[in-house]
Amino acid sequence: MALGIGILITERISAAIVSDNEIVGSTLARPEDESITDSLYGVPAETVVERIGEVVRELNCREKPSHIGMGMPGIVRNGFVEDSPNLIQFKGVNMQTLVSDALGSIFGDVSVSVFNDADVMAAGVAAVRGHLDKLVRVWTLGTGIGYGRYPFTDGIWEGGHSIVTLDPKEQFCGCGGKGHLEGIMGQRAMRLRFMDLEPEEIFEHAGEGDARCVEFVKLWHRALAAATATSVHLDGPGKFFVTGPNARFLNTTLLNEYLHEMVKLSPLQGYSTEVVPGGEAVAIIGGVVNAAQVLARG
């Protein structure tokens, strides 16, 4: 089986060697402390790429990889970062060229592909769960809301910015847009909405019957149902996985109840939702899966 290297840059840089959809050895991450979530903020793109090279070199890959796949936040098309609100220094940067040049000193000429981090998560979930022959969509619930699709298809796919309400007061999305899914479900958005409560406390208080929190939890679930239903109506039915740190708040029974209200056409009824583990390792595997498919297509 061809050897690949997967790289993920979100709150930190992580990388691993991947073969046959499994990580070989261990994943390296810098910084090692997961609690440090701002190590890349404001760091020049060129410096981040240098650090990527250092991490990949530390992998000590004894065999030249045939392909390298990287996931990162933002709208990424053909290796070019059109926008990246969470890592704004990458806007307008050709990451594919920068990373290829940086890793060329280690491996020589090698195929490098760059994808949105949600798309590599979707590919990783498909790989580890044996669904590489199916349409898989993944919601990642965290600081923002990621929407990934497998198999990878060129497009924007910013499902976290789906319009799920016409209320002009719903303006908590980090991009500044009104009515967005992320403006309701995102960690940052929940903190802005409930200045006196952390997201964990919102759901705890809802469980205790607090009326304000109960209504928000319903809105939170209905918003995800609306975005999921829109995807079903545009892309067809199939499996939807939910992952990320805030997936723990999800009540799939309530989500499916709202989905049933929204999706009525009989050909579209073959959808399902499931909460699954994600994490850096899964996304790294997904980056290699997508990169291998890009290489195979030539």
PDB file of C-alpha atoms in Angstrom:
ATOM      1  CA  MET A   1       0.000   0.000   0.000  1.00  0.00           C
ATOM      2  CA  ALA A   2       1.293   3.456  -0.915  1.00  0.00           C
ATOM      3  CA  LEU A   3       2.560   5.553   1.961  1.00  0.00           C
ATOM      4  CA  GLY A   4       1.120   9.002   2.589  1.00  0.00           C
ATOM      5  CA  ILE A   5       1.569  11.816   5.081  1.00  0.00           C
ATOM      6  CA  GLY A   6      -1.354  13.695   6.576  1.00  0.00           C
ATOM      7  CA  ILE A   7      -1.090  17.202   8.034  1.00  0.00           C
ATOM      8  CA  LEU A   8      -3.686  19.207   9.942  1.00  0.00           C
ATOM      9  CA  ILE A   9      -3.446  22.853  10.938  1.00  0.00           C
ATOM     10  CA  THR A  10      -6.279  24.216  13.038  1.00  0.00           C
ATOM     11  CA  GLU A  11      -5.400  25.330  16.563  1.00  0.00           C
ATOM     12  CA  ARG A  12      -1.996  23.674  16.229  1.00  0.00           C
ATOM     13  CA  ILE A  13       0.040  21.669  13.700  1.00  0.00           C
ATOM     14  CA  SER A  14      -0.249  17.886  13.698  1.00  0.00           C
ATOM     15  CA  ALA A  15       1.010  15.260  11.262  1.00  0.00           C
ATOM     16  CA  ALA A  16       1.382  11.506  10.866  1.00  0.00           C
ATOM     17  CA  ILE A  17       2.412   8.804   8.411  1.00  0.00           C
ATOM     18  CA  VAL A  18      -0.597   6.922   7.015  1.00  0.00           C
ATOM     19  CA  SER A  19      -0.795   3.570   5.235  1.00  0.00           C
ATOM     20  CA  ASP A  20      -3.926   1.576   4.360  1.00  0.00           C
ATOM     21  CA  ASN A  21      -6.122   4.148   6.132  1.00  0.00           C
ATOM     22  CA  GLU A  22      -4.274   3.700   9.420  1.00  0.00           C
ATOM     23  CA  ILE A  23      -1.682   5.829  11.180  1.00  0.00           C
ATOM     24  CA  VAL A  24       1.784   4.291  11.229  1.00  0.00           C
ATOM     25  CA  GLY A  25       3.545   5.025  14.502  1.00  0.00           C
ATOM     26  CA  SER A  26       2.170   8.044  16.324  1.00  0.00           C
ATOM     27  CA  THR A  27       0.810  11.490  15.567  1.00  0.00           C
ATOM     28  CA  LEU A  28       3.150  14.414  16.218  1.00  0.00           C
ATOM     29  CA  ALA A  29       1.663  17.727  17.294  1.00  0.00           C
ATOM     30  CA  ARG A  30       3.180  21.118  18.036  1.00  0.00           C
ATOM     31  CA  PRO A  31       2.637  22.463  20.575  1.00  0.00           C
ATOM     32  CA  GLU A  32       2.132  19.206  22.447  1.00  0.00           C
ATOM     33  CA  ASP A  33      -0.122  20.863  25.024  1.00  0.00           C
ATOM     34  CA  GLU A  34      -3.688  20.635  23.633  1.00  0.00           C
ATOM     35  CA  SER A  35      -4.853  23.409  25.951  1.00  0.00           C
ATOM     36  CA  ILE A  36      -2.837  25.943  23.926  1.00  0.00           C
ATOM     37  CA  THR A  37      -5.363  26.951  21.277  1.00  0.00           C
ATOM     38  CA  ASP A  38      -3.845  30.137  19.877  1.00  0.00           C
ATOM     39  CA  SER A  39      -0.367  29.013  18.785  1.00  0.00           C
ATOM     40  CA  LEU A  40      -1.039  29.861  15.115  1.00  0.00           C
ATOM     41  CA  TYR A  41      -3.000  33.089  15.508  1.00  0.00           C
ATOM     42  CA  GLY A  42      -1.167  36.016  13.944  1.00  0.00           C
ATOM     43  CA  VAL A  43       1.848  33.903  12.965  1.00  0.00           C
ATOM     44  CA  PRO A  44       2.929  34.702   9.369  1.00  0.00           C
ATOM     45  CA  ALA A  45       1.949  32.036   6.848  1.00  0.00           C
ATOM     46  CA  GLU A  46       5.573  31.444   5.850  1.00  0.00           C
ATOM     47  CA  THR A  47       6.528  30.801   9.491  1.00  0.00           C
ATOM     48  CA  VAL A  48       3.670  28.327   9.929  1.00  0.00           C
ATOM     49  CA  VAL A  49       4.806  26.476   6.805  1.00  0.00           C
ATOM     50  CA  GLU A  50       8.349  26.327   8.202  1.00  0.00           C
ATOM     51  CA  ARG A  51       6.932  24.748  11.363  1.00  0.00           C
ATOM     52  CA  ILE A  52       4.997  22.246   9.234  1.00  0.00           C
ATOM     53  CA  GLY A  53       8.285  21.243   7.637  1.00  0.00           C
ATOM     54  CA  GLU A  54       9.876  20.785  11.061  1.00  0.00           C
ATOM     55  CA  VAL A  55       7.031  18.556  12.282  1.00  0.00           C
ATOM     56  CA  VAL A  56       7.084  16.444   9.107  1.00  0.00           C
ATOM     57  CA  ARG A  57      10.849  16.055   9.376  1.00  0.00           C
ATOM     58  CA  GLU A  58      10.403  14.808  12.954  1.00  0.00           C
ATOM     59  CA  LEU A  59       8.190  11.998  11.642  1.00  0.00           C
ATOM     60  CA  ASN A  60      11.404  10.444  10.329  1.00  0.00           C
ATOM     61  CA  CYS A  61       9.623   8.834   7.393  1.00  0.00           C
ATOM     62  CA  ARG A  62      12.116   6.289   6.033  1.00  0.00           C
ATOM     63  CA  GLU A  63      10.241   5.808   2.771  1.00  0.00           C
ATOM     64  CA  LYS A  64       9.315   8.583   0.360  1.00  0.00           C
ATOM     65  CA  PRO A  65       5.550   9.192   0.499  1.00  0.00           C
ATOM     66  CA  SER A  66       3.642   9.097  -2.762  1.00  0.00           C
ATOM     67  CA  HIS A  67       1.218  11.808  -1.638  1.00  0.00           C
ATOM     68  CA  ILE A  68       0.708  14.353   1.126  1.00  0.00           C
ATOM     69  CA  GLY A  69      -2.690  15.689   2.167  1.00  0.00           C
ATOM     70  CA  MET A  70      -3.286  18.691   4.401  1.00  0.00           C
ATOM     71  CA  GLY A  71      -6.436  20.065   6.014  1.00  0.00           C
ATOM     72  CA  MET A  72      -6.880  23.645   7.204  1.00  0.00           C
ATOM     73  CA  PRO A  73      -9.709  26.076   7.974  1.00  0.00           C
ATOM     74  CA  GLY A  74     -11.116  28.224   5.201  1.00  0.00           C
ATOM     75  CA  ILE A  75     -12.298  28.144   1.621  1.00  0.00           C
ATOM     76  CA  VAL A  76      -9.555  26.205  -0.160  1.00  0.00           C
ATOM     77  CA  ARG A  77      -9.701  25.610  -3.914  1.00  0.00           C
ATOM     78  CA  ASN A  78      -6.941  24.114  -6.028  1.00  0.00           C
ATOM     79  CA  GLY A  79      -4.485  24.665  -3.176  1.00  0.00           C
ATOM     80  CA  PHE A  80      -5.312  28.372  -2.940  1.00  0.00           C
ATOM     81  CA  VAL A  81      -6.843  29.794   0.266  1.00  0.00           C
ATOM     82  CA  GLU A  82      -9.581  32.151  -0.876  1.00  0.00           C
ATOM     83  CA  ASP A  83     -10.565  33.052   2.690  1.00  0.00           C
ATOM     84  CA  SER A  84      -9.893  31.798   6.206  1.00  0.00           C
ATOM     85  CA  PRO A  85     -11.686  33.768   8.952  1.00  0.00           C
ATOM     86  CA  ASN A  86     -10.123  31.657  11.730  1.00  0.00           C
ATOM     87  CA  LEU A  87      -6.553  31.984  10.376  1.00  0.00           C
ATOM     88  CA  ILE A  88      -6.746  35.249   8.475  1.00  0.00           C
ATOM     89  CA  GLN A  89      -3.037  35.339   7.626  1.00  0.00           C
ATOM     90  CA  PHE A  90      -3.627  32.600   5.042  1.00  0.00           C
ATOM     91  CA  LYS A  91      -6.163  34.534   2.973  1.00  0.00           C
ATOM     92  CA  GLY A  92      -4.849  34.801  -0.582  1.00  0.00           C
ATOM     93  CA  VAL A  93      -1.998  32.335   0.019  1.00  0.00           C
ATOM     94  CA  ASN A  94      -1.193  29.457  -2.333  1.00  0.00           C
ATOM     95  CA  MET A  95      -0.688  26.863   0.398  1.00  0.00           C
ATOM     96  CA  GLN A  96      -0.118  24.031  -2.031  1.00  0.00           C
ATOM     97  CA  THR A  97       2.917  25.781  -3.490  1.00  0.00           C
ATOM     98  CA  LEU A  98       4.293  26.868  -0.104  1.00  0.00           C
ATOM     99  CA  VAL A  99       3.975  23.415   1.436  1.00  0.00           C
ATOM    100  CA  SER A 100       5.314  21.684  -1.683  1.00  0.00           C
ATOM    101  CA  ASP A 101       8.386  23.913  -1.613  1.00  0.00           C
ATOM    102  CA  ALA A 102       8.919  23.401   2.124  1.00  0.00           C
ATOM    103  CA  LEU A 103       8.643  19.616   1.934  1.00  0.00           C
ATOM    104  CA  GLY A 104      10.591  19.383  -1.305  1.00  0.00           C
ATOM    105  CA  SER A 105      13.810  19.745   0.671  1.00  0.00           C
ATOM    106  CA  ILE A 106      12.828  16.610   2.617  1.00  0.00           C
ATOM    107  CA  PHE A 107      11.274  14.347  -0.017  1.00  0.00           C
ATOM    108  CA  GLY A 108      11.993  15.943  -3.365  1.00  0.00           C
ATOM    109  CA  ASP A 109       9.106  16.058  -5.834  1.00  0.00           C
ATOM    110  CA  VAL A 110       5.920  14.738  -4.188  1.00  0.00           C
ATOM    111  CA  SER A 111       2.202  15.322  -4.776  1.00  0.00           C
ATOM    112  CA  VAL A 112       0.745  17.763  -2.207  1.00  0.00           C
ATOM    113  CA  SER A 113      -2.979  18.520  -1.913  1.00  0.00           C
ATOM    114  CA  VAL A 114      -4.666  21.002   0.432  1.00  0.00           C
ATOM    115  CA  PHE A 115      -8.291  20.756   1.581  1.00  0.00           C
ATOM    116  CA  ASN A 116     -10.704  22.366   3.992  1.00  0.00           C
ATOM    117  CA  ASP A 117     -10.360  20.770   7.431  1.00  0.00           C
ATOM    118  CA  ALA A 118     -14.012  19.698   7.506  1.00  0.00           C
ATOM    119  CA  ASP A 119     -13.606  17.837   4.211  1.00  0.00           C
ATOM    120  CA  VAL A 120     -10.638  15.843   5.507  1.00  0.00           C
ATOM    121  CA  MET A 121     -12.633  15.020   8.631  1.00  0.00           C
ATOM    122  CA  ALA A 122     -15.428  13.659   6.421  1.00  0.00           C
ATOM    123  CA  ALA A 123     -12.956  11.556   4.435  1.00  0.00           C
ATOM    124  CA  GLY A 124     -11.378  10.299   7.651  1.00  0.00           C
ATOM    125  CA  VAL A 125     -14.717   9.301   9.137  1.00  0.00           C
ATOM    126  CA  ALA A 126     -15.605   7.527   5.878  1.00  0.00           C
ATOM    127  CA  ALA A 127     -12.275   5.666   5.946  1.00  0.00           C
ATOM    128  CA  VAL A 128     -12.264   4.526   9.567  1.00  0.00           C
ATOM    129  CA  ARG A 129     -15.921   3.460   9.421  1.00  0.00           C
ATOM    130  CA  GLY A 130     -15.675   1.620   6.108  1.00  0.00           C
ATOM    131  CA  HIS A 131     -17.863   4.001   4.102  1.00  0.00           C
ATOM    132  CA  LEU A 132     -15.455   4.973   1.305  1.00  0.00           C
ATOM    133  CA  ASP A 133     -17.995   3.753  -1.248  1.00  0.00           C
ATOM    134  CA  LYS A 134     -20.790   5.976   0.091  1.00  0.00           C
ATOM    135  CA  LEU A 135     -21.773   9.625   0.323  1.00  0.00           C
ATOM    136  CA  VAL A 136     -20.786  10.813   3.794  1.00  0.00           C
ATOM    137  CA  ARG A 137     -21.379  14.216   5.334  1.00  0.00           C
ATOM    138  CA  VAL A 138     -19.954  15.330   8.664  1.00  0.00           C
ATOM    139  CA  TRP A 139     -20.885  18.205  10.952  1.00  0.00           C
ATOM    140  CA  THR A 140     -18.042  19.237  13.269  1.00  0.00           C
ATOM    141  CA  LEU A 141     -19.340  21.213  16.245  1.00  0.00           C
ATOM    142  CA  GLY A 142     -16.720  23.388  17.897  1.00  0.00           C
ATOM    143  CA  THR A 143     -15.648  27.042  17.984  1.00  0.00           C
ATOM    144  CA  GLY A 144     -17.326  27.270  14.594  1.00  0.00           C
ATOM    145  CA  ILE A 145     -19.355  24.733  12.633  1.00  0.00           C
ATOM    146  CA  GLY A 146     -17.603  22.642  10.011  1.00  0.00           C
ATOM    147  CA  TYR A 147     -19.379  20.834   7.197  1.00  0.00           C
ATOM    148  CA  GLY A 148     -17.425  18.190   5.349  1.00  0.00           C
ATOM    149  CA  ARG A 149     -18.409  16.043   2.398  1.00  0.00           C
ATOM    150  CA  TYR A 150     -16.970  12.782   1.090  1.00  0.00           C
ATOM    151  CA  PRO A 151     -16.218  11.993  -1.674  1.00  0.00           C
ATOM    152  CA  PHE A 152     -14.399  15.275  -2.161  1.00  0.00           C
ATOM    153  CA  THR A 153     -15.918  17.447  -4.876  1.00  0.00           C
ATOM    154  CA  ASP A 154     -14.672  20.884  -5.833  1.00  0.00           C
ATOM    155  CA  GLY A 155     -16.891  23.540  -4.306  1.00  0.00           C
ATOM    156  CA  ILE A 156     -17.308  25.928  -1.397  1.00  0.00           C
ATOM    157  CA  TRP A 157     -19.311  23.653   0.945  1.00  0.00           C
ATOM    158  CA  GLU A 158     -19.440  26.204   3.779  1.00  0.00           C
ATOM    159  CA  GLY A 159     -22.417  24.477   5.374  1.00  0.00           C
ATOM    160  CA  GLY A 160     -21.714  26.111   8.719  1.00  0.00           C
ATOM    161  CA  HIS A 161     -22.852  29.355   7.124  1.00  0.00           C
ATOM    162  CA  SER A 162     -26.155  27.910   5.918  1.00  0.00           C
ATOM    163  CA  ILE A 163     -29.055  30.293   6.475  1.00  0.00           C
ATOM    164  CA  VAL A 164     -31.306  28.685   9.075  1.00  0.00           C
ATOM    165  CA  THR A 165     -33.334  31.710  10.208  1.00  0.00           C
ATOM    166  CA  LEU A 166     -34.592  34.979   8.728  1.00  0.00           C
ATOM    167  CA  ASP A 167     -34.482  36.753  12.099  1.00  0.00           C
ATOM    168  CA  PRO A 168     -32.250  39.836  11.551  1.00  0.00           C
ATOM    169  CA  LYS A 169     -31.264  39.737  15.227  1.00  0.00           C
ATOM    170  CA  GLU A 170     -29.421  36.450  14.675  1.00  0.00           C
ATOM    171  CA  GLN A 171     -25.990  37.919  13.974  1.00  0.00           C
ATOM    172  CA  PHE A 172     -23.513  36.015  16.149  1.00  0.00           C
ATOM    173  CA  CYS A 173     -21.656  34.249  13.338  1.00  0.00           C
ATOM    174  CA  GLY A 174     -17.936  34.994  13.282  1.00  0.00           C
ATOM    175  CA  CYS A 175     -18.096  36.007   9.617  1.00  0.00           C
ATOM    176  CA  GLY A 176     -20.593  38.785  10.386  1.00  0.00           C
ATOM    177  CA  GLY A 177     -23.443  37.245   8.389  1.00  0.00           C
ATOM    178  CA  LYS A 178     -26.987  37.103   9.749  1.00  0.00           C
ATOM    179  CA  GLY A 179     -29.066  33.974  10.211  1.00  0.00           C
ATOM    180  CA  HIS A 180     -26.182  31.504   9.953  1.00  0.00           C
ATOM    181  CA  LEU A 181     -26.054  28.054  11.537  1.00  0.00           C
ATOM    182  CA  GLU A 182     -22.714  28.887  13.152  1.00  0.00           C
ATOM    183  CA  GLY A 183     -24.277  31.993  14.686  1.00  0.00           C
ATOM    184  CA  ILE A 184     -26.543  29.717  16.716  1.00  0.00           C
ATOM    185  CA  MET A 185     -24.493  26.565  17.302  1.00  0.00           C
ATOM    186  CA  GLY A 186     -20.887  27.757  17.410  1.00  0.00           C
ATOM    187  CA  GLN A 187     -19.040  27.910  20.744  1.00  0.00           C
ATOM    188  CA  ARG A 188     -18.146  31.557  20.208  1.00  0.00           C
ATOM    189  CA  ALA A 189     -21.725  32.402  19.231  1.00  0.00           C
ATOM    190  CA  MET A 190     -23.207  30.726  22.304  1.00  0.00           C
ATOM    191  CA  ARG A 191     -20.880  32.700  24.560  1.00  0.00           C
ATOM    192  CA  LEU A 192     -21.904  35.952  22.881  1.00  0.00           C
ATOM    193  CA  ARG A 193     -25.594  35.101  23.211  1.00  0.00           C
ATOM    194  CA  PHE A 194     -25.376  34.048  26.876  1.00  0.00           C
ATOM    195  CA  MET A 195     -22.865  36.469  28.319  1.00  0.00           C
ATOM    196  CA  ASP A 196     -23.531  35.063  31.797  1.00  0.00           C
ATOM    197  CA  LEU A 197     -23.225  31.348  30.945  1.00  0.00           C
ATOM    198  CA  GLU A 198     -20.733  28.980  29.366  1.00  0.00           C
ATOM    199  CA  PRO A 199     -22.140  26.601  26.707  1.00  0.00           C
ATOM    200  CA  GLU A 200     -21.942  23.672  29.154  1.00  0.00           C
ATOM    201  CA  GLU A 201     -24.023  25.639  31.653  1.00  0.00           C
ATOM    202  CA  ILE A 202     -26.650  26.475  29.017  1.00  0.00           C
ATOM    203  CA  PHE A 203     -27.373  22.792  28.437  1.00  0.00           C
ATOM    204  CA  GLU A 204     -27.169  21.993  32.154  1.00  0.00           C
ATOM    205  CA  HIS A 205     -29.708  24.718  32.955  1.00  0.00           C
ATOM    206  CA  ALA A 206     -31.950  23.500  30.138  1.00  0.00           C
ATOM    207  CA  GLY A 207     -31.931  20.051  31.740  1.00  0.00           C
ATOM    208  CA  GLU A 208     -33.041  21.691  34.990  1.00  0.00           C
ATOM    209  CA  GLY A 209     -35.967  23.406  33.252  1.00  0.00           C
ATOM    210  CA  ASP A 210     -34.663  26.978  32.840  1.00  0.00           C
ATOM    211  CA  ALA A 211     -37.099  28.408  30.260  1.00  0.00           C
ATOM    212  CA  ARG A 212     -34.573  30.602  28.438  1.00  0.00           C
ATOM    213  CA  CYS A 213     -32.099  27.743  28.076  1.00  0.00           C
ATOM    214  CA  VAL A 214     -34.787  25.219  27.121  1.00  0.00           C
ATOM    215  CA  GLU A 215     -35.905  27.425  24.229  1.00  0.00           C
ATOM    216  CA  PHE A 216     -32.333  27.912  23.064  1.00  0.00           C
ATOM    217  CA  VAL A 217     -31.584  24.180  23.126  1.00  0.00           C
ATOM    218  CA  LYS A 218     -34.636  23.639  20.911  1.00  0.00           C
ATOM    219  CA  LEU A 219     -33.393  26.379  18.560  1.00  0.00           C
ATOM    220  CA  TRP A 220     -29.900  24.825  18.562  1.00  0.00           C
ATOM    221  CA  HIS A 221     -31.256  21.453  17.466  1.00  0.00           C
ATOM    222  CA  ARG A 222     -33.741  22.919  14.995  1.00  0.00           C
ATOM    223  CA  ALA A 223     -30.944  24.940  13.366  1.00  0.00           C
ATOM    224  CA  LEU A 224     -28.857  21.809  12.775  1.00  0.00           C
ATOM    225  CA  ALA A 225     -31.927  20.001  11.477  1.00  0.00           C
ATOM    226  CA  ALA A 226     -32.604  22.856   9.046  1.00  0.00           C
ATOM    227  CA  ALA A 227     -29.060  22.828   7.664  1.00  0.00           C
ATOM    228  CA  THR A 228     -29.097  19.030   7.414  1.00  0.00           C
ATOM    229  CA  ALA A 229     -32.482  19.049   5.678  1.00  0.00           C
ATOM    230  CA  THR A 230     -31.177  21.601   3.186  1.00  0.00           C
ATOM    231  CA  SER A 231     -28.252  19.312   2.406  1.00  0.00           C
ATOM    232  CA  VAL A 232     -30.635  16.378   1.934  1.00  0.00           C
ATOM    233  CA  HIS A 233     -32.756  18.403  -0.486  1.00  0.00           C
ATOM    234  CA  LEU A 234     -29.710  19.553  -2.476  1.00  0.00           C
ATOM    235  CA  ASP A 235     -27.383  16.530  -2.333  1.00  0.00           C
ATOM    236  CA  GLY A 236     -29.739  13.659  -1.571  1.00  0.00           C
ATOM    237  CA  PRO A 237     -30.177  11.390   1.448  1.00  0.00           C
ATOM    238  CA  GLY A 238     -27.373   9.488   3.118  1.00  0.00           C
ATOM    239  CA  LYS A 239     -25.389   9.261   6.306  1.00  0.00           C
ATOM    240  CA  PHE A 240     -24.721  12.354   8.418  1.00  0.00           C
ATOM    241  CA  PHE A 241     -22.132  12.036  11.168  1.00  0.00           C
ATOM    242  CA  VAL A 242     -21.709  14.591  13.948  1.00  0.00           C
ATOM    243  CA  THR A 243     -18.402  15.045  15.745  1.00  0.00           C
ATOM    244  CA  GLY A 244     -16.386  17.699  17.554  1.00  0.00           C
ATOM    245  CA  PRO A 245     -16.238  18.832  21.186  1.00  0.00           C
ATOM    246  CA  ASN A 246     -19.826  20.094  21.244  1.00  0.00           C
ATOM    247  CA  ALA A 247     -21.339  16.951  19.733  1.00  0.00           C
ATOM    248  CA  ARG A 248     -21.791  15.860  23.373  1.00  0.00           C
ATOM    249  CA  PHE A 249     -24.702  18.295  23.602  1.00  0.00           C
ATOM    250  CA  LEU A 250     -26.605  16.695  20.738  1.00  0.00           C
ATOM    251  CA  ASN A 251     -29.858  14.852  21.367  1.00  0.00           C
ATOM    252  CA  THR A 252     -30.226  12.767  18.201  1.00  0.00           C
ATOM    253  CA  THR A 253     -33.841  11.904  19.029  1.00  0.00           C
ATOM    254  CA  LEU A 254     -34.779  15.587  19.050  1.00  0.00           C
ATOM    255  CA  LEU A 255     -32.687  16.260  15.940  1.00  0.00           C
ATOM    256  CA  ASN A 256     -34.405  13.451  14.034  1.00  0.00           C
ATOM    257  CA  GLU A 257     -37.819  14.647  15.193  1.00  0.00           C
ATOM    258  CA  TYR A 258     -37.147  18.061  13.649  1.00  0.00           C
ATOM    259  CA  LEU A 259     -35.667  16.479  10.523  1.00  0.00           C
ATOM    260  CA  HIS A 260     -38.819  14.419  10.053  1.00  0.00           C
ATOM    261  CA  GLU A 261     -40.840  17.650  10.108  1.00  0.00           C
ATOM    262  CA  MET A 262     -38.632  19.168   7.403  1.00  0.00           C
ATOM    263  CA  VAL A 263     -37.951  16.289   4.983  1.00  0.00           C
ATOM    264  CA  LYS A 264     -41.184  14.867   3.561  1.00  0.00           C
ATOM    265  CA  LEU A 265     -40.437  13.721  -0.013  1.00  0.00           C
ATOM    266  CA  SER A 266     -40.372   9.920  -0.070  1.00  0.00           C
ATOM    267  CA  PRO A 267     -37.181   9.577  -2.215  1.00  0.00           C
ATOM    268  CA  LEU A 268     -35.311  11.605   0.423  1.00  0.00           C
ATOM    269  CA  GLN A 269     -36.187   9.494   3.462  1.00  0.00           C
ATOM    270  CA  GLY A 270     -33.014   7.383   3.417  1.00  0.00           C
ATOM    271  CA  TYR A 271     -31.014   9.653   5.716  1.00  0.00           C
ATOM    272  CA  SER A 272     -29.609   8.952   9.180  1.00  0.00           C
ATOM    273  CA  THR A 273     -27.608  10.789  11.834  1.00  0.00           C
ATOM    274  CA  GLU A 274     -24.995   9.494  14.262  1.00  0.00           C
ATOM    275  CA  VAL A 275     -22.565  11.032  16.749  1.00  0.00           C
ATOM    276  CA  VAL A 276     -19.028   9.664  16.292  1.00  0.00           C
ATOM    277  CA  PRO A 277     -15.526  10.354  17.630  1.00  0.00           C
ATOM    278  CA  GLY A 278     -13.403  12.633  15.483  1.00  0.00           C
ATOM    279  CA  GLY A 279     -10.128  14.267  16.406  1.00  0.00           C
ATOM    280  CA  GLU A 280      -6.841  15.034  14.727  1.00  0.00           C
ATOM    281  CA  ALA A 281      -5.977  11.433  13.877  1.00  0.00           C
ATOM    282  CA  VAL A 282      -9.198  10.912  11.917  1.00  0.00           C
ATOM    283  CA  ALA A 283      -8.727  14.180  10.006  1.00  0.00           C
ATOM    284  CA  ILE A 284      -5.099  13.294   9.208  1.00  0.00           C
ATOM    285  CA  ILE A 285      -6.208   9.963   7.743  1.00  0.00           C
ATOM    286  CA  GLY A 286      -8.826  11.819   5.719  1.00  0.00           C
ATOM    287  CA  GLY A 287      -6.254  14.190   4.284  1.00  0.00           C
ATOM    288  CA  VAL A 288      -4.261  11.231   2.983  1.00  0.00           C
ATOM    289  CA  VAL A 289      -7.406   9.570   1.577  1.00  0.00           C
ATOM    290  CA  ASN A 290      -8.346  12.693  -0.373  1.00  0.00           C
ATOM    291  CA  ALA A 291      -4.769  13.277  -1.543  1.00  0.00           C
ATOM    292  CA  ALA A 292      -4.519   9.691  -2.799  1.00  0.00           C
ATOM    293  CA  GLN A 293      -7.691  10.148  -4.824  1.00  0.00           C
ATOM    294  CA  VAL A 294      -6.423  13.410  -6.308  1.00  0.00           C
ATOM    295  CA  LEU A 295      -3.191  11.653  -7.297  1.00  0.00           C
ATOM    296  CA  ALA A 296      -5.120   8.750  -8.844  1.00  0.00           C
ATOM    297  CA  ARG A 297      -7.200  11.147 -10.951  1.00  0.00           C
ATOM    298  CA  GLY A 298      -3.993  12.697 -12.241  1.00  0.00           C
TER     299      GLY A 298
END
